[in-house]
Coordinates of C-alpha atoms in Angstrom, one line a residue:
Chain A
M3 CA -0.1 -0.1 -0.1
L4 CA 2.7 2.3 1.1
N5 CA 4.7 1.5 -2.0
Y6 CA 2.2 3.2 -4.2
L7 CA 1.3 5.7 -2.0
W8 CA 4.8 6.9 -1.3
C9 CA 5.9 7.0 -4.9
A10 CA 2.7 8.7 -6.0
M11 CA 3.1 11.5 -3.4
I12 CA 6.6 12.2 -4.6
L13 CA 6.0 11.7 -8.6
A14 CA 2.8 13.8 -8.3
G15 CA 4.7 16.7 -6.4
I16 CA 7.5 16.6 -8.8
F17 CA 4.7 16.4 -11.6
V18 CA 2.9 19.4 -10.2
A19 CA 6.2 21.5 -9.8
A20 CA 7.1 21.2 -13.4
F21 CA 4.1 23.2 -14.1
T22 CA 4.0 25.5 -11.4
G23 CA 7.6 26.2 -11.9
R24 CA 8.4 25.2 -8.5
M25 CA 11.3 22.8 -9.0
P26 CA 14.0 24.8 -6.9
D27 CA 11.6 24.7 -4.0
V28 CA 10.9 21.1 -4.2
T29 CA 14.7 20.4 -4.1
N30 CA 14.9 22.5 -1.0
A31 CA 12.0 20.8 0.5
A32 CA 13.5 17.4 -0.1
L33 CA 16.7 18.6 1.8
D34 CA 15.1 20.3 4.5
S35 CA 12.4 17.8 5.3
S36 CA 14.7 15.0 5.6
K37 CA 16.5 17.2 8.1
E38 CA 13.5 18.1 9.8
A39 CA 12.4 14.4 10.3
V40 CA 15.6 13.9 12.3
T41 CA 14.8 16.9 14.5
V42 CA 11.3 15.8 15.1
C43 CA 12.4 12.0 16.0
L44 CA 14.9 13.8 18.5
A45 CA 12.4 15.7 20.2
M46 CA 9.9 12.6 20.2
L47 CA 12.7 10.7 22.0
G48 CA 12.5 12.1 25.3
L49 CA 8.7 11.9 25.6
V50 CA 8.7 8.4 24.1
S51 CA 11.1 7.0 26.2
M52 CA 9.6 8.7 29.4
W53 CA 6.3 7.1 28.4
T54 CA 7.8 3.7 27.7
G55 CA 9.8 4.1 31.1
L56 CA 6.7 4.8 33.1
M57 CA 4.7 1.8 31.5
K58 CA 7.5 -0.6 32.3
V59 CA 7.0 0.5 35.8
A60 CA 3.2 -0.3 35.4
E61 CA 3.7 -3.7 33.8
K62 CA 6.3 -4.9 36.2
S63 CA 4.2 -3.9 39.2
G64 CA 1.4 -5.9 37.7
L65 CA -0.8 -2.9 37.3
I66 CA -1.7 -3.6 33.4
T67 CA -2.5 -7.0 34.1
G68 CA -4.8 -6.0 36.9
M69 CA -6.3 -3.4 34.8
S70 CA -6.8 -6.2 32.2
R71 CA -8.6 -8.3 34.8
R72 CA -11.0 -5.5 36.0
L73 CA -12.4 -5.3 32.1
A74 CA -13.8 -8.6 32.6
P75 CA -17.4 -7.4 33.1
L76 CA -17.5 -5.0 30.5
L77 CA -16.0 -7.9 28.0
R78 CA -18.8 -10.0 28.9
F79 CA -21.1 -7.3 27.8
L80 CA -19.4 -6.5 24.6
F81 CA -18.7 -10.1 23.5
P82 CA -21.9 -12.2 25.0
G83 CA -21.3 -15.0 22.5
L84 CA -17.7 -16.0 23.9
P85 CA -17.5 -18.5 26.8
A86 CA -16.2 -16.8 30.0
K87 CA -13.0 -18.9 30.2
S88 CA -12.0 -18.1 26.6
K89 CA -8.2 -17.3 26.3
A90 CA -9.6 -14.7 23.6
L91 CA -11.2 -12.6 26.3
H92 CA -7.5 -12.2 28.3
Y93 CA -5.8 -11.4 24.8
I94 CA -8.6 -8.7 24.0
A95 CA -8.2 -7.1 27.2
T96 CA -4.6 -6.9 26.9
N97 CA -4.9 -5.5 23.7
L98 CA -7.5 -2.8 24.4
I99 CA -5.4 -1.5 27.6
A100 CA -2.1 -1.5 25.7
N101 CA -4.3 0.2 22.9
A102 CA -5.5 2.8 25.6
L103 CA -2.1 3.6 27.1
G104 CA -0.6 4.5 23.6
L105 CA 1.4 1.4 23.7
G106 CA 0.9 0.3 20.0
W107 CA 3.6 -2.0 19.7
A108 CA 2.5 -4.0 22.7
A109 CA -1.0 -4.2 21.4
T110 CA -0.7 -5.8 18.1
P111 CA 0.8 -9.1 19.4
A112 CA -1.9 -9.3 21.8
G113 CA -4.5 -8.3 19.2
L114 CA -3.1 -11.2 16.7
K115 CA -3.4 -13.7 19.3
A116 CA -6.9 -12.7 20.1
M117 CA -7.9 -13.0 16.7
E118 CA -6.4 -16.5 16.4
E119 CA -8.3 -17.4 19.6
L120 CA -11.6 -16.0 17.9
Q121 CA -10.9 -17.9 14.7
R122 CA -10.6 -21.3 16.5
L123 CA -14.2 -20.6 17.9
N124 CA -15.3 -19.4 14.6
P125 CA -17.8 -21.8 12.8
R126 CA -17.1 -20.4 9.3
K127 CA -13.3 -20.0 8.8
D128 CA -13.4 -17.5 5.9
T129 CA -16.1 -15.5 7.4
A130 CA -15.7 -12.7 10.4
S131 CA -17.8 -13.7 13.4
A132 CA -19.6 -11.2 15.4
P133 CA -17.1 -11.2 18.3
M134 CA -14.4 -10.7 15.5
C135 CA -16.4 -7.5 13.8
M136 CA -17.0 -6.2 17.6
F137 CA -13.3 -6.7 18.4
M138 CA -12.0 -4.9 15.2
I139 CA -14.4 -2.1 15.2
I140 CA -13.5 -1.2 18.9
N141 CA -9.7 -1.6 18.0
M142 CA -10.1 0.8 15.2
S143 CA -12.2 3.5 16.7
S144 CA -9.0 4.1 18.6
L145 CA -9.7 4.1 22.3
Q146 CA -6.7 5.9 23.3
I147 CA -6.1 7.9 26.5
V148 CA -3.1 10.0 25.7
T149 CA -1.5 10.0 22.1
V150 CA 2.3 10.6 23.2
S151 CA 3.6 11.1 19.7
V152 CA 1.1 13.9 19.2
L153 CA 1.9 15.7 22.4
A154 CA 5.6 15.3 21.4
Y155 CA 5.2 16.9 17.7
R156 CA 3.2 19.8 19.2
A157 CA 5.8 20.5 21.9
Q158 CA 8.1 20.4 18.9
Y159 CA 6.5 23.0 16.7
G160 CA 6.3 25.4 20.0
S161 CA 2.8 24.8 21.4
A162 CA 2.3 27.0 24.6
N163 CA 0.4 24.1 26.0
P164 CA 0.9 20.7 24.3
S165 CA -1.1 18.8 26.6
E166 CA -4.6 21.0 26.2
I167 CA -5.8 18.4 23.7
I168 CA -5.7 15.3 26.1
G169 CA -9.3 16.0 27.6
P170 CA -11.0 17.1 24.4
G171 CA -9.0 14.0 22.5
L172 CA -10.4 11.7 25.2
A173 CA -14.1 13.0 24.6
A174 CA -13.6 12.3 21.0
T175 CA -12.4 9.1 21.3
I176 CA -14.9 7.8 23.5
I177 CA -17.6 9.1 21.0
T178 CA -15.9 7.1 18.3
T179 CA -15.7 3.8 20.6
I180 CA -19.5 4.6 21.6
V181 CA -20.7 4.6 17.8
G182 CA -18.5 1.8 16.9
V183 CA -19.9 -0.6 19.6
V184 CA -23.6 0.5 19.1
Y185 CA -23.4 0.1 15.0
A186 CA -21.5 -3.4 15.7
R187 CA -24.4 -4.4 18.5
L188 CA -27.1 -3.3 15.9
R189 CA -25.6 -5.4 13.0
E190 CA -24.9 -8.5 15.1
G191 CA -28.6 -8.5 16.1
R192 CA -29.6 -8.4 12.7
N193 CA -27.6 -11.0 11.6
T194 CA -27.9 -13.9 14.2
G195 CA -27.4 -16.5 11.6
G196 CA -23.9 -15.3 10.3
G197 CA -21.1 -17.1 12.1
R198 CA -22.0 -16.5 15.7
C199 CA -19.5 -17.7 18.1
G200 CA -20.3 -20.1 21.0
K201 CA -23.5 -21.8 19.7
Chain B
M23 CA -16.5 22.3 29.3
R24 CA -13.6 23.3 31.5
I25 CA -13.7 19.8 32.8
M26 CA -11.8 18.8 29.5
L27 CA -9.1 21.3 30.2
V28 CA -8.6 20.3 33.7
I29 CA -8.3 16.6 32.7
S30 CA -5.5 17.8 29.9
N31 CA -3.7 19.4 33.0
L32 CA -3.9 16.4 35.2
L33 CA -3.9 13.2 33.3
I34 CA -0.2 13.0 33.2
P35 CA 0.9 13.9 36.7
V36 CA -2.1 11.7 38.0
T37 CA -0.9 8.7 35.9
F38 CA 2.7 9.3 37.1
A39 CA 1.5 9.4 40.7
L40 CA -0.6 6.3 40.5
I41 CA 1.7 4.1 38.7
L42 CA 4.8 5.0 40.6
L43 CA 2.8 4.6 43.9
H44 CA 1.4 1.0 42.7
G45 CA 5.0 0.1 41.9
F46 CA 6.5 1.2 45.1
L47 CA 3.8 -0.5 47.1
K48 CA 4.0 -3.4 45.3
K49 CA 7.9 -3.5 46.1
T50 CA 9.2 -3.5 42.9
N51 CA 12.2 -1.5 41.9
V52 CA 10.6 1.3 40.3
Y53 CA 13.4 3.3 39.1
E54 CA 15.3 0.5 37.7
N55 CA 12.2 -0.7 35.7
F56 CA 11.7 3.0 34.5
I57 CA 15.2 3.2 33.0
E58 CA 14.7 -0.2 31.5
G59 CA 11.6 0.6 29.8
A60 CA 13.1 4.2 28.8
K61 CA 15.6 2.2 27.0
D62 CA 12.7 0.6 24.9
G63 CA 11.6 3.9 23.9
L64 CA 14.8 4.6 22.2
S65 CA 14.5 1.5 19.9
V66 CA 10.8 2.7 19.1
V67 CA 11.8 5.9 18.0
V68 CA 14.8 4.6 16.0
N69 CA 12.7 2.1 14.0
I70 CA 10.4 4.8 13.1
L71 CA 12.9 7.3 12.2
P72 CA 13.3 6.0 8.8
T73 CA 9.6 6.1 7.9
I74 CA 9.3 9.7 9.2
I75 CA 12.1 10.6 7.0
G76 CA 10.6 8.9 3.9
L77 CA 7.2 10.5 4.4
M78 CA 8.1 13.9 5.5
V79 CA 10.3 14.3 2.3
A80 CA 7.2 13.2 0.1
V81 CA 4.8 15.7 1.9
G82 CA 7.4 18.4 1.9
I83 CA 7.6 17.7 -1.7
L84 CA 4.0 18.0 -2.4
R85 CA 3.6 21.0 -0.3
A86 CA 6.5 22.7 -2.3
S87 CA 5.2 21.7 -5.5
G88 CA 1.9 23.4 -4.7
A89 CA 0.1 20.3 -5.1
L90 CA -1.4 20.2 -1.6
T91 CA -3.0 23.6 -2.2
L92 CA -4.1 22.7 -5.6
L93 CA -6.1 19.5 -4.0
A94 CA -7.4 21.8 -0.9
G95 CA -8.6 24.3 -3.4
L96 CA -10.4 21.6 -5.5
L97 CA -11.9 20.3 -2.2
A98 CA -12.8 24.0 -1.1
P99 CA -16.4 24.0 -2.2
A100 CA -17.5 20.6 -0.7
A101 CA -15.5 21.7 2.6
K102 CA -17.3 25.0 3.0
L103 CA -20.6 23.2 2.7
I104 CA -20.0 21.3 5.8
G105 CA -18.1 23.6 7.5
F106 CA -14.5 21.9 7.6
P107 CA -11.3 23.4 7.2
E108 CA -10.2 22.4 3.5
D109 CA -6.7 21.8 4.5
V110 CA -7.3 19.1 6.9
I111 CA -9.3 16.9 4.3
P112 CA -6.4 15.1 2.6
L113 CA -5.2 14.2 6.3
V114 CA -8.7 12.9 7.2
F115 CA -8.5 10.4 4.2
M116 CA -4.7 9.6 4.6
R117 CA -5.4 8.8 8.3
L118 CA -7.5 5.8 6.9
V119 CA -4.4 4.2 4.6
S120 CA -1.2 5.1 6.5
S121 CA -0.1 6.1 10.1
S122 CA 3.1 7.6 9.0
A123 CA 1.8 9.3 5.9
S124 CA -0.7 11.1 8.0
T125 CA 1.9 12.0 10.6
G126 CA 4.0 13.6 7.6
L127 CA 0.4 15.6 6.8
L128 CA 0.1 16.4 10.4
L129 CA 3.5 17.9 10.9
D130 CA 3.0 19.8 7.8
I131 CA -0.2 21.4 9.0
F132 CA 1.7 22.0 12.4
K133 CA 4.4 24.0 10.5
T134 CA 2.0 26.0 8.4
Y135 CA -0.4 27.0 11.0
G136 CA 1.0 26.4 14.2
P137 CA -0.2 23.6 16.7
D138 CA -2.5 26.3 18.5
S139 CA -4.3 27.4 15.8
F140 CA -7.9 26.1 15.3
V141 CA -6.5 23.7 12.5
G142 CA -3.6 22.6 14.8
R143 CA -5.7 21.9 17.6
L144 CA -8.5 20.0 15.4
T145 CA -5.9 18.1 14.2
S146 CA -4.1 17.2 17.3
V147 CA -7.6 15.9 18.5
M148 CA -8.7 13.9 15.3
M149 CA -5.1 12.0 15.3
S150 CA -6.2 10.7 18.7
C151 CA -9.6 9.3 17.8
T152 CA -9.2 7.9 14.4
E153 CA -7.1 4.9 13.2
T154 CA -5.4 3.6 10.0
V155 CA -8.5 1.3 9.1
F156 CA -7.4 -0.2 5.9
Y157 CA -3.9 -1.2 7.3
T158 CA -5.3 -2.5 10.5
M159 CA -8.0 -4.7 8.9
S160 CA -5.7 -6.2 6.3
V161 CA -3.0 -7.0 9.2
Y162 CA -5.6 -8.7 11.5
F163 CA -7.9 -10.4 9.1
M164 CA -5.2 -11.6 7.0
S165 CA -3.3 -13.0 9.7
V166 CA -6.1 -15.7 10.2
N167 CA -7.1 -16.1 6.5
I168 CA -10.8 -14.3 6.9
T169 CA -11.7 -12.8 3.6
K170 CA -15.4 -11.8 4.4
T171 CA -15.1 -9.2 7.0
R172 CA -18.9 -8.4 7.0
Y173 CA -19.8 -5.1 8.5
T174 CA -16.2 -4.3 9.9
L175 CA -15.3 -2.0 7.4
S176 CA -18.5 0.1 7.5
G177 CA -18.5 0.2 11.2
A178 CA -14.8 1.2 11.6
L179 CA -15.5 3.9 8.7
L180 CA -18.6 5.2 10.4
A181 CA -16.7 5.5 13.9
N182 CA -13.9 7.2 12.3
F183 CA -16.1 10.0 10.7
A184 CA -18.0 10.4 13.7
G185 CA -14.4 11.1 15.3
V186 CA -13.8 13.7 12.5
A187 CA -17.2 15.3 13.2
A188 CA -16.7 15.1 17.1
S189 CA -13.2 16.5 16.7
V190 CA -14.6 19.7 15.1
W191 CA -17.2 20.4 17.4
I192 CA -15.3 19.5 20.5
T193 CA -12.4 21.9 19.4
G194 CA -14.5 24.6 18.5
Y195 CA -16.5 24.2 21.6
V196 CA -13.4 23.9 24.0
F197 CA -11.0 26.6 22.3
G198 CA -13.1 28.7 20.1
R199 CA -12.7 28.8 16.2

């Protein structure tokens, strides 16, 4: 995907520049942008490391596992078709918590494990089951408490108060998740015949 | 709506306090664990550096050539109709496809308008409530060989566009336009 996208962006830029006579600007942009990318990453390094450090403390003290366990009642509501002892629920909880804390790299392995477990319970192997749809929609509605990288970028570009968007961002992300959950619930209700789990 | 700004100010210090207290009470070596985790941050950033370079160069070229302005100009009438800033439209669609490419556009917006402008704040909020739908779906479903994804895509897109609308409304409400 990125293969096409990246080439298309650069080629389109050069093509348009040929018509607007902005070739010198394009040259400068290429040189400056690469330098700027390094500056941005350097600025990110501090904040991201602080966050991963803090999250390691939470992981080692058992706080993250504790939080996943506390998610159980909510998960029973969201995934009524799954057996309560299912490992899938454990992986889903880990994935959701990691996502919420902005630990994308920790979330993906747990998420893939969850899909594997859901697939074992899935009666139709080529079709997404209702719990799969629910899980994916929640996952992609991006339930994130703090987007650390955005904070770092804001600080880098001279924001007077980089963290002012945390509250509004949280409100927006709650709205998207609610919309996603309600939609998934309505659709799975209508399609009860279609690959429901645990039946 | 002041509550949202209060949350903004408190969330990071409170998270720090809770995690450190919990770690301390559970008798773990809080400081050593922090240092160990901070080392992971190094590899996280080093791993995304090449992607950021590639995408920032691409967006930089697009911007310098005037192509982004051209695109925004084309979308302007539609954007005006729904009261949406036209310069953010490319970001809305890019966000669905690629996280790094949308980061490139986000940084371009911060550079052009500043992070504390309406557009800067709107995009900041938007980035925290939207996700790379197409990428995530293909990775997750491909890993278990599922080809019929039923209502997953429509649900994810609906949630994302609800997020965009919510971002516009909340940003305007909390910070003013």
